Short mmCIF file of C-alpha atoms and ligand atoms in Angstrom, two decimals:
data_model
loop_
_atom_site.label_atom_id
_atom_site.label_comp_id
_atom_site.label_asym_id
_atom_site.label_seq_id
_atom_site.Cartn_x
_atom_site.Cartn_y
_atom_site.Cartn_z
CA MET A 1 0.00 0.00 0.00
CA ALA A 2 1.44 3.36 -1.00
CA LEU A 3 1.45 6.17 1.51
CA LYS A 4 -0.34 9.38 0.64
CA SER A 5 2.23 12.14 0.48
CA LYS A 6 1.96 15.63 -0.89
CA PHE A 7 5.27 15.10 -2.67
CA LYS A 8 5.18 13.20 -5.95
CA ASN A 9 7.66 12.90 -8.76
CA VAL A 10 7.15 15.55 -11.42
CA LYS A 11 4.98 14.72 -14.44
CA GLY A 12 6.97 12.99 -17.16
CA THR A 13 9.77 11.83 -14.83
CA ARG A 14 10.17 8.28 -13.55
CA ASP A 15 11.41 6.65 -10.36
CA ILE A 16 13.37 3.47 -10.95
CA LEU A 17 13.02 1.25 -7.88
CA PRO A 18 15.60 -1.43 -6.92
CA GLU A 19 13.83 -4.37 -8.67
CA GLU A 20 13.65 -2.35 -11.89
CA ALA A 21 17.19 -0.94 -11.48
CA VAL A 22 18.59 -4.50 -11.65
CA LYS A 23 17.19 -4.75 -15.19
CA TRP A 24 18.59 -1.34 -16.12
CA GLN A 25 22.02 -2.41 -14.86
CA ARG A 26 21.91 -5.52 -17.04
CA VAL A 27 20.91 -3.48 -20.09
CA GLU A 28 23.57 -0.83 -19.46
CA ASN A 29 26.23 -3.50 -18.97
CA ILE A 30 25.32 -5.05 -22.32
CA ILE A 31 25.42 -1.65 -24.03
CA ARG A 32 28.88 -0.98 -22.57
CA LYS A 33 30.14 -4.44 -23.48
CA LYS A 34 28.96 -4.16 -27.09
CA MET A 35 30.27 -0.62 -27.50
CA LYS A 36 33.66 -1.84 -26.31
CA GLN A 37 33.56 -4.68 -28.83
CA TYR A 38 33.08 -2.07 -31.56
CA ASN A 39 35.84 0.11 -30.05
CA PHE A 40 33.56 3.07 -29.28
CA GLN A 41 35.00 5.24 -26.48
CA GLU A 42 32.67 6.44 -23.77
CA ILE A 43 32.08 10.17 -23.32
CA ARG A 44 29.92 11.90 -20.73
CA PHE A 45 28.64 15.42 -21.09
CA PRO A 46 26.87 18.02 -18.94
CA THR A 47 23.17 18.01 -18.16
CA PHE A 48 22.76 21.53 -19.47
CA GLU A 49 24.41 23.52 -22.22
CA SER A 50 24.00 27.00 -23.62
CA THR A 51 20.66 27.27 -25.41
CA ASP A 52 22.38 28.51 -28.55
CA LEU A 53 24.14 25.16 -29.00
CA PHE A 54 20.81 23.41 -29.65
CA ARG A 55 19.31 26.33 -31.58
CA LYS A 56 22.23 26.23 -34.00
CA SER A 57 22.77 22.49 -34.29
CA THR A 58 19.50 20.68 -33.61
CA GLY A 59 17.93 23.45 -35.68
CA GLU A 60 15.50 26.33 -35.16
CA SER A 61 12.77 24.70 -37.23
CA THR A 62 12.68 21.39 -35.30
CA ASP A 63 9.93 20.53 -32.82
CA ILE A 64 12.60 19.98 -30.19
CA VAL A 65 13.91 23.55 -30.37
CA ARG A 66 10.57 25.19 -31.06
CA LYS A 67 8.51 23.68 -28.29
CA GLU A 68 10.18 20.93 -26.29
CA MET A 69 13.27 22.35 -24.62
CA PHE A 70 13.55 23.02 -20.89
CA THR A 71 15.17 26.43 -21.10
CA PHE A 72 15.93 28.69 -18.16
CA LYS A 73 18.09 31.66 -17.21
CA ASP A 74 20.95 31.36 -14.72
CA MET A 75 21.80 34.12 -12.25
CA GLY A 76 23.99 35.81 -14.84
CA ASN A 77 20.98 35.99 -17.18
CA ARG A 78 22.51 33.39 -19.54
CA SER A 79 20.06 31.17 -21.34
CA LEU A 80 20.67 27.48 -20.57
CA THR A 81 18.89 24.33 -21.74
CA LEU A 82 18.65 20.81 -20.34
CA LYS A 83 20.06 18.66 -23.13
CA PRO A 84 17.29 17.28 -25.36
CA GLU A 85 19.64 15.14 -27.49
CA GLY A 86 23.30 14.10 -27.59
CA THR A 87 24.84 14.93 -30.96
CA PRO A 88 25.23 18.73 -30.38
CA SER A 89 27.17 18.11 -27.14
CA VAL A 90 29.32 15.45 -28.83
CA VAL A 91 30.22 17.86 -31.62
CA ARG A 92 30.84 20.70 -29.15
CA MET A 93 33.19 18.47 -27.14
CA PHE A 94 34.93 17.30 -30.29
CA LEU A 95 35.66 20.89 -31.30
CA GLN A 96 36.25 22.41 -27.85
CA HIS A 97 38.82 19.80 -26.82
CA GLY A 98 40.53 19.60 -30.21
CA LEU A 99 39.70 15.90 -30.43
CA PHE A 100 40.21 16.17 -34.21
CA ASN A 101 43.96 16.23 -33.40
CA LYS A 102 43.75 12.77 -31.88
CA GLY A 103 43.08 10.84 -35.06
CA ALA A 104 41.29 11.00 -38.37
CA ILE A 105 38.44 8.76 -37.27
CA GLN A 106 36.98 8.81 -33.78
CA LYS A 107 34.26 6.65 -32.32
CA PHE A 108 32.27 7.72 -29.27
CA TYR A 109 29.33 6.40 -27.31
CA TYR A 110 27.27 7.76 -24.45
CA ILE A 111 24.54 6.76 -22.04
CA GLU A 112 22.84 9.96 -20.95
CA ARG A 113 19.62 11.48 -19.69
CA MET A 114 17.72 13.72 -22.07
CA PHE A 115 14.92 16.21 -21.39
CA ARG A 116 12.05 17.22 -23.63
CA GLN A 117 8.79 18.92 -22.75
CA GLU A 118 6.52 16.49 -24.57
CA ARG A 119 3.06 15.32 -23.54
CA PRO A 120 3.83 12.30 -21.34
CA GLN A 121 2.38 8.92 -22.28
CA LYS A 122 3.60 5.33 -22.35
CA GLY A 123 7.09 5.38 -23.88
CA ARG A 124 7.22 9.17 -23.93
CA TYR A 125 8.62 11.01 -20.94
CA ARG A 126 10.03 14.44 -20.15
CA GLU A 127 13.17 12.96 -18.69
CA PHE A 128 14.38 9.85 -20.49
CA ARG A 129 17.59 8.00 -21.20
CA GLN A 130 19.34 7.36 -24.48
CA PHE A 131 22.41 5.53 -25.56
CA GLY A 132 24.04 6.79 -28.68
CA ALA A 133 27.06 6.20 -30.88
CA GLU A 134 28.83 8.60 -33.19
CA ILE A 135 31.63 8.06 -35.71
CA ILE A 136 33.39 11.27 -36.68
CA GLY A 137 35.75 11.55 -39.64
CA SER A 138 34.48 8.86 -41.99
CA SER A 139 32.40 9.60 -45.08
CA SER A 140 32.17 5.92 -45.96
CA ALA A 141 28.78 4.18 -46.13
CA GLU A 142 30.48 1.27 -44.40
CA THR A 143 30.46 3.46 -41.27
CA ASP A 144 26.67 3.84 -41.44
CA GLY A 145 26.38 0.07 -41.75
CA GLU A 146 28.61 -0.48 -38.73
CA LEU A 147 26.52 1.92 -36.66
CA VAL A 148 23.31 0.11 -37.57
CA LYS A 149 24.91 -3.25 -36.80
CA SER A 150 26.15 -2.11 -33.37
CA ALA A 151 22.60 -1.15 -32.34
CA LEU A 152 21.10 -4.37 -33.74
CA ASP A 153 23.73 -6.42 -31.88
CA ILE A 154 22.61 -4.81 -28.63
CA PHE A 155 18.92 -5.54 -29.36
CA ASP A 156 19.90 -9.13 -30.20
CA GLU A 157 21.87 -9.67 -27.03
CA LEU A 158 18.89 -8.34 -25.06
CA ASP A 159 16.71 -10.85 -26.91
CA ILE A 160 14.40 -8.12 -28.23
CA LYS A 161 12.47 -9.42 -31.21
CA GLY A 162 10.49 -7.73 -33.98
CA ILE A 163 12.68 -4.72 -34.65
CA LYS A 164 12.41 -3.32 -38.15
CA LEU A 165 14.98 -1.11 -39.81
CA ASN A 166 13.78 1.66 -42.13
CA ILE A 167 16.32 3.52 -44.24
CA ASN A 168 16.39 6.37 -46.72
CA SER A 169 18.71 8.93 -48.25
CA ILE A 170 17.81 12.61 -48.07
CA GLY A 171 20.81 13.73 -50.16
CA CYS A 172 23.30 16.51 -49.65
CA PRO A 173 22.67 20.29 -49.75
CA LYS A 174 23.42 20.22 -53.49
CA CYS A 175 20.70 17.75 -54.50
CA ARG A 176 18.38 18.93 -51.73
CA LYS A 177 18.08 22.29 -53.54
CA ASP A 178 16.46 20.66 -56.60
CA PHE A 179 14.17 18.58 -54.43
CA VAL A 180 13.04 21.55 -52.32
CA LYS A 181 12.26 23.59 -55.43
CA GLU A 182 10.06 20.83 -56.84
CA PHE A 183 8.52 20.00 -53.45
CA LYS A 184 7.58 23.61 -52.76
CA GLY A 185 5.93 23.80 -56.18
CA PHE A 186 3.89 20.69 -55.31
CA LEU A 187 2.87 22.09 -51.92
CA LYS A 188 2.01 25.61 -52.97
CA GLY A 189 -1.63 25.05 -53.90
CA ARG A 190 -2.11 22.60 -51.02
CA LEU A 191 -0.96 24.80 -48.15
CA PRO A 192 -4.48 25.72 -46.93
CA GLU A 193 -5.17 21.98 -46.42
CA LEU A 194 -2.00 21.46 -44.39
CA CYS A 195 -1.61 21.98 -40.63
CA GLU A 196 -0.20 25.11 -39.05
CA ASP A 197 3.16 23.43 -38.34
CA CYS A 198 3.53 22.39 -41.98
CA ASN A 199 2.74 25.91 -43.14
CA ARG A 200 5.58 27.14 -40.95
CA ARG A 201 7.89 24.33 -42.11
CA TYR A 202 7.11 25.36 -45.70
CA LYS A 203 8.98 28.60 -45.01
CA GLU A 204 11.71 27.28 -42.69
CA ASN A 205 12.58 23.74 -43.75
CA PRO A 206 10.04 22.29 -46.21
CA MET A 207 11.53 18.77 -46.27
CA ARG A 208 10.36 18.25 -42.70
CA ILE A 209 6.75 18.34 -43.90
CA LEU A 210 7.36 14.72 -44.96
CA ASP A 211 7.79 13.96 -41.23
CA CYS A 212 4.31 15.28 -40.30
CA LYS A 213 2.06 12.57 -38.91
CA LYS A 214 -1.10 14.66 -39.45
CA ASP A 215 -0.54 15.51 -43.10
CA LYS A 216 1.14 12.31 -44.26
CA LYS A 217 -1.84 11.15 -46.33
CA LYS A 218 -2.39 14.52 -47.99
CA ILE A 219 1.11 14.56 -49.47
CA LYS A 220 1.52 10.92 -50.38
CA ASP A 221 2.07 11.77 -54.07
CA ALA A 222 4.66 14.45 -53.34
CA PRO A 223 8.11 14.39 -54.94
CA LEU A 224 10.59 12.74 -52.57
CA PRO A 225 14.24 13.56 -51.72
CA SER A 226 15.48 10.17 -52.92
CA ASP A 227 14.18 10.95 -56.45
CA PHE A 228 16.58 13.90 -56.67
CA LEU A 229 19.84 12.37 -55.45
CA CYS A 230 23.01 13.52 -57.21
CA ASP A 231 25.37 10.80 -58.49
CA GLU A 232 27.51 10.89 -55.39
CA CYS A 233 24.55 10.57 -53.01
CA LYS A 234 23.02 7.83 -55.15
CA LYS A 235 26.27 5.88 -55.00
CA HIS A 236 26.56 6.43 -51.26
CA PHE A 237 23.05 5.05 -50.73
CA GLU A 238 23.82 2.04 -52.95
CA ASN A 239 26.97 1.41 -50.90
CA PHE A 240 24.98 1.66 -47.67
CA LYS A 241 22.42 -0.89 -48.89
CA ASN A 242 25.20 -3.19 -50.10
CA ARG A 243 26.88 -2.94 -46.74
CA LEU A 244 23.65 -3.89 -44.96
CA ASP A 245 23.31 -6.88 -47.31
CA PHE A 246 26.90 -7.85 -46.58
CA LEU A 247 26.10 -7.72 -42.86
CA ASN A 248 22.93 -9.80 -43.41
CA ILE A 249 20.75 -6.97 -42.14
CA LYS A 250 17.21 -6.79 -43.49
CA PHE A 251 15.86 -3.32 -44.21
CA ASN A 252 12.92 -1.50 -45.67
CA ILE A 253 13.34 1.62 -47.81
CA ASP A 254 10.96 4.29 -46.56
CA LYS A 255 11.16 7.17 -49.03
CA HIS A 256 9.20 9.42 -46.67
CA LEU A 257 11.71 9.01 -43.86
CA VAL A 258 13.48 12.32 -43.19
CA ARG A 259 13.90 12.29 -39.35
CA GLY A 260 13.09 15.21 -37.12
CA LEU A 261 16.46 16.95 -36.92
CA ASP A 262 17.85 19.61 -39.24
CA TYR A 263 21.42 18.40 -39.56
CA TYR A 264 21.00 15.09 -41.40
CA THR A 265 22.48 14.50 -44.87
CA LYS A 266 22.49 11.39 -47.08
CA THR A 267 21.80 8.33 -44.90
CA VAL A 268 18.91 8.35 -42.42
CA PHE A 269 17.57 5.30 -40.59
CA GLU A 270 15.24 4.32 -37.79
CA PHE A 271 14.48 1.24 -35.71
CA VAL A 272 10.79 0.61 -35.10
CA ASN A 273 8.87 -1.99 -33.15
CA SER A 274 5.11 -2.38 -33.37
CA ASN A 275 4.88 -3.61 -29.75
CA LEU A 276 5.64 -0.07 -28.60
CA GLY A 277 2.20 1.14 -29.68
CA SER A 278 1.88 4.72 -30.88
CA GLN A 279 5.44 5.59 -29.82
CA ASN A 280 6.80 2.85 -32.07
CA GLU A 281 10.22 4.36 -32.76
CA LEU A 282 12.96 2.81 -30.69
CA GLY A 283 15.84 4.79 -32.14
CA GLY A 284 17.28 6.36 -35.20
CA GLY A 285 20.08 8.31 -36.70
CA GLY A 286 21.94 9.22 -39.81
CA ARG A 287 24.77 11.08 -41.38
CA TYR A 288 25.53 14.70 -40.53
CA ASP A 289 28.37 15.65 -42.85
CA GLU A 290 27.69 19.39 -42.68
CA LEU A 291 27.24 19.89 -38.93
CA ILE A 292 30.86 20.07 -37.76
CA GLY A 293 31.74 22.64 -40.44
CA PHE A 294 28.57 24.54 -39.61
CA MET A 295 29.56 24.63 -35.93
CA GLY A 296 32.87 26.27 -36.76
CA GLY A 297 35.10 23.23 -37.26
CA GLU A 298 36.83 22.05 -40.38
CA SER A 299 34.34 20.31 -42.66
CA THR A 300 34.28 16.73 -41.27
CA PRO A 301 31.92 13.89 -42.21
CA ALA A 302 30.14 12.15 -39.35
CA SER A 303 27.34 9.73 -38.61
CA GLY A 304 25.51 8.53 -35.52
CA TYR A 305 22.35 7.32 -33.81
CA ALA A 306 20.47 7.37 -30.53
CA VAL A 307 18.23 4.74 -28.96
CA GLY A 308 15.72 5.39 -26.18
CA ILE A 309 16.54 3.09 -23.25
CA ASP A 310 13.15 3.64 -21.56
CA ARG A 311 11.48 2.25 -24.68
CA LEU A 312 14.03 -0.55 -24.85
CA MET A 313 13.00 -1.55 -21.32
CA LEU A 314 9.37 -1.85 -22.47
CA LEU A 315 10.45 -4.45 -25.03
CA LEU A 316 12.65 -6.49 -22.71
CA PRO A 317 11.40 -10.09 -22.44
CA GLU A 318 10.20 -11.02 -18.94
CA LYS A 319 13.06 -12.63 -17.12
CA GLU A 320 13.29 -13.37 -13.44
CA GLU A 321 15.82 -10.90 -12.11
CA LYS A 322 15.64 -10.95 -8.32
CA LEU A 323 17.50 -8.73 -5.94
CA SER A 324 19.81 -10.97 -3.95
CA VAL A 325 22.80 -11.07 -1.62
CA ASP A 326 25.46 -13.83 -1.49
CA VAL A 327 25.79 -14.08 2.28
CA TYR A 328 23.60 -12.98 5.20
CA LEU A 329 24.91 -13.13 8.75
CA VAL A 330 22.72 -14.37 11.59
CA SER A 331 24.36 -13.86 14.96
CA LEU A 332 23.03 -15.11 18.26
CA ASP A 333 24.69 -12.70 20.69
CA SER A 334 26.67 -9.47 20.58
CA GLU A 335 30.11 -11.14 20.77
CA SER A 336 29.14 -13.38 17.80
CA ASP A 337 27.90 -10.31 15.95
CA PHE A 338 31.34 -8.77 16.41
CA VAL A 339 33.11 -11.89 15.08
CA GLY A 340 30.58 -12.24 12.23
CA SER A 341 31.00 -8.59 11.20
CA LYS A 342 34.73 -9.15 10.76
CA LEU A 343 34.02 -12.27 8.72
CA ILE A 344 31.61 -10.59 6.35
CA ASN A 345 33.98 -7.67 5.82
CA SER A 346 36.67 -10.18 4.78
CA LEU A 347 34.17 -11.88 2.46
CA ARG A 348 33.31 -8.52 0.88
CA GLU A 349 37.02 -8.02 0.18
CA LYS A 350 36.97 -11.39 -1.58
CA GLY A 351 34.17 -10.15 -3.82
CA PHE A 352 31.04 -11.57 -2.15
CA SER A 353 28.03 -9.38 -1.45
CA CYS A 354 27.21 -9.65 2.26
CA ASP A 355 24.82 -8.09 4.72
CA LYS A 356 23.62 -8.36 8.29
CA ASP A 357 20.99 -6.88 10.54
CA PRO A 358 22.47 -3.69 12.03
CA MET A 359 19.84 -3.83 14.81
CA ARG A 360 20.58 -7.50 15.53
CA ARG A 361 16.93 -8.28 16.16
CA SER A 362 15.68 -11.77 17.13
CA ILE A 363 17.06 -14.82 15.31
CA LYS A 364 13.67 -15.27 13.67
CA ALA A 365 13.71 -11.69 12.39
CA GLN A 366 17.28 -12.11 11.10
CA PHE A 367 16.28 -15.25 9.18
CA ARG A 368 13.20 -13.50 7.82
CA GLU A 369 15.44 -10.72 6.53
CA ALA A 370 17.84 -13.25 4.94
CA ASP A 371 14.84 -14.74 3.15
CA ARG A 372 13.48 -11.36 2.02
CA GLN A 373 16.88 -10.49 0.60
CA ASN A 374 17.11 -13.83 -1.25
CA ALA A 375 20.36 -14.69 0.49
CA ARG A 376 22.18 -17.55 -1.23
CA TRP A 377 23.96 -18.50 2.01
CA VAL A 378 23.42 -17.78 5.69
CA ILE A 379 26.28 -17.82 8.17
CA ILE A 380 25.11 -18.52 11.71
CA ILE A 381 27.37 -17.80 14.68
CA GLY A 382 26.58 -18.26 18.38
CA GLU A 383 28.55 -18.91 21.54
CA ASN A 384 28.87 -22.63 20.68
CA GLU A 385 30.32 -21.93 17.25
CA ARG A 386 32.78 -19.41 18.62
CA ARG A 387 34.02 -21.91 21.19
CA LYS A 388 34.51 -24.58 18.52
CA GLY A 389 36.05 -22.11 16.00
CA ILE A 390 33.39 -22.87 13.37
CA VAL A 391 30.35 -21.30 11.70
CA GLN A 392 27.12 -22.92 10.60
CA LEU A 393 26.80 -22.40 6.86
CA LYS A 394 23.30 -22.77 5.51
CA ASP A 395 22.80 -23.28 1.78
CA MET A 396 19.46 -21.53 1.24
CA ASN A 397 18.88 -23.21 -2.15
CA LYS A 398 19.19 -26.72 -0.78
CA GLY A 399 18.07 -25.99 2.78
CA GLU A 400 21.15 -27.88 4.03
CA GLN A 401 23.36 -26.71 6.86
CA LYS A 402 26.89 -27.72 7.80
CA GLU A 403 29.74 -26.81 10.09
CA VAL A 404 32.67 -25.05 8.45
CA SER A 405 35.90 -23.84 10.05
CA MET A 406 35.80 -20.14 10.86
CA GLN A 407 38.90 -19.54 8.69
CA ILE A 408 38.04 -17.25 5.83
CA ASP A 409 39.69 -19.44 3.16
CA LYS A 410 37.67 -22.47 4.25
CA ILE A 411 34.42 -20.48 4.09
CA VAL A 412 35.32 -19.11 0.65
CA GLU A 413 36.03 -22.66 -0.55
CA GLU A 414 32.52 -23.70 0.51
CA LEU A 415 30.86 -20.63 -1.06
CA LYS A 416 32.53 -21.36 -4.38
CA CYS A 417 31.13 -24.92 -4.51
P1 AMP B 30 15.56 11.26 -31.39
O1 AMP B 30 16.68 11.84 -30.58
O2 AMP B 30 14.35 12.15 -31.43
O3 AMP B 30 16.00 10.76 -32.73
O4 AMP B 30 15.06 9.98 -30.59
C1 AMP B 30 15.80 8.80 -30.50
C2 AMP B 30 15.07 7.87 -29.58
O5 AMP B 30 15.01 8.42 -28.27
C3 AMP B 30 13.61 7.62 -29.92
O6 AMP B 30 13.49 6.65 -30.91
C4 AMP B 30 13.05 7.16 -28.61
O7 AMP B 30 13.33 5.80 -28.37
C5 AMP B 30 13.82 8.00 -27.63
N1 AMP B 30 13.00 9.16 -27.24
C6 AMP B 30 12.87 10.34 -27.87
N2 AMP B 30 12.03 11.16 -27.20
C7 AMP B 30 11.63 10.47 -26.11
C8 AMP B 30 10.76 10.75 -25.01
N3 AMP B 30 10.16 11.94 -24.87
N4 AMP B 30 10.57 9.78 -24.07
C9 AMP B 30 11.19 8.58 -24.17
N5 AMP B 30 12.01 8.26 -25.17
C10 AMP B 30 12.24 9.19 -26.13
#
């Protein structure tokens, strides 16, 4: 039964209780393990950045910048924003710390919290977690394939089924010009039928109209970016598809896919899963060859993706993951408690998780606690045991109990059986 309190977590945020945190730990460990296998280096960045960073990089015309950022003023009247996505911070770090001097190609990953003022619902929160990977310095389509594969490997290892990969190419600024001209011509007479957002996008960044869920049907016959690709972009997309084939990755070409951020060029992709309901997108990414130059660096190709971990958790197959402790101490008197405390500290040094009742309540209460904590072993010490130089070691799985010498090495030997 929950207690009524006037304090509740803020709308759109989530508390992760111990039973749930065990699952998160497993997922995060797998992400880290896989990222290491692909030689991505971990980076961590601040919770807030200057607002301008996101305005410039995520893009003024995006929903994120227009209506979803948590922006506030600090005491020096500077405008700050809780990070809504990772790529701008990665690029800022790359430039600020001169990481371009460290090698032509750099691979980073992160596991970070993000903040967006969206209407909360299942799978959509105001504070959520993402893992992401970025490869800076490579223009090769092989890189895009490797990024996709690294995410799919993580889904696989987590035993998440039913993930579909959608891909597209939205071209470079050169071929985008021809597309936008044609697209605007197509839209002109239709603007009164389109939503307010699309009318604004028409002026600011028309391609993003293809991303509109409301107007999708009304523009289904529109010209599409992939019909206007220049030779180089066409070749790049062919290479990307070939790379996916080579990696045995199935994909679907979605010519309407443009993704919600301003900085993408050429490759875009997304992972979807129908079990997520209306928020069916698990992650996505693409190439951003222009962004680093645009942010003041030397023109440098780059590519990356982000996956929502909160949504990943919704797809995790049910698996019994209990909280547990290796050893729980039950002591029968204060002198035994003293001896037992020393023992469990030595066991902790040997790598076992151990606990005891700091209040040293009744034996029954101590056993009840050992049970509640799913202790694998219980060490029982009383006056008798101390006199004989032994402990009673109870195997809680088998329900068997035996006498073991009080020497730490002997106990460890038994625990390893
Ligand atoms: P984006 O950065 O918009 O490309 O989103 C990448 C992934 O982050 C999405 O596919 C979701 O899995 C996750 N995500 C984005 N926004 C939210 C949100 N408000 N709540 C939970 N997850 C989100």
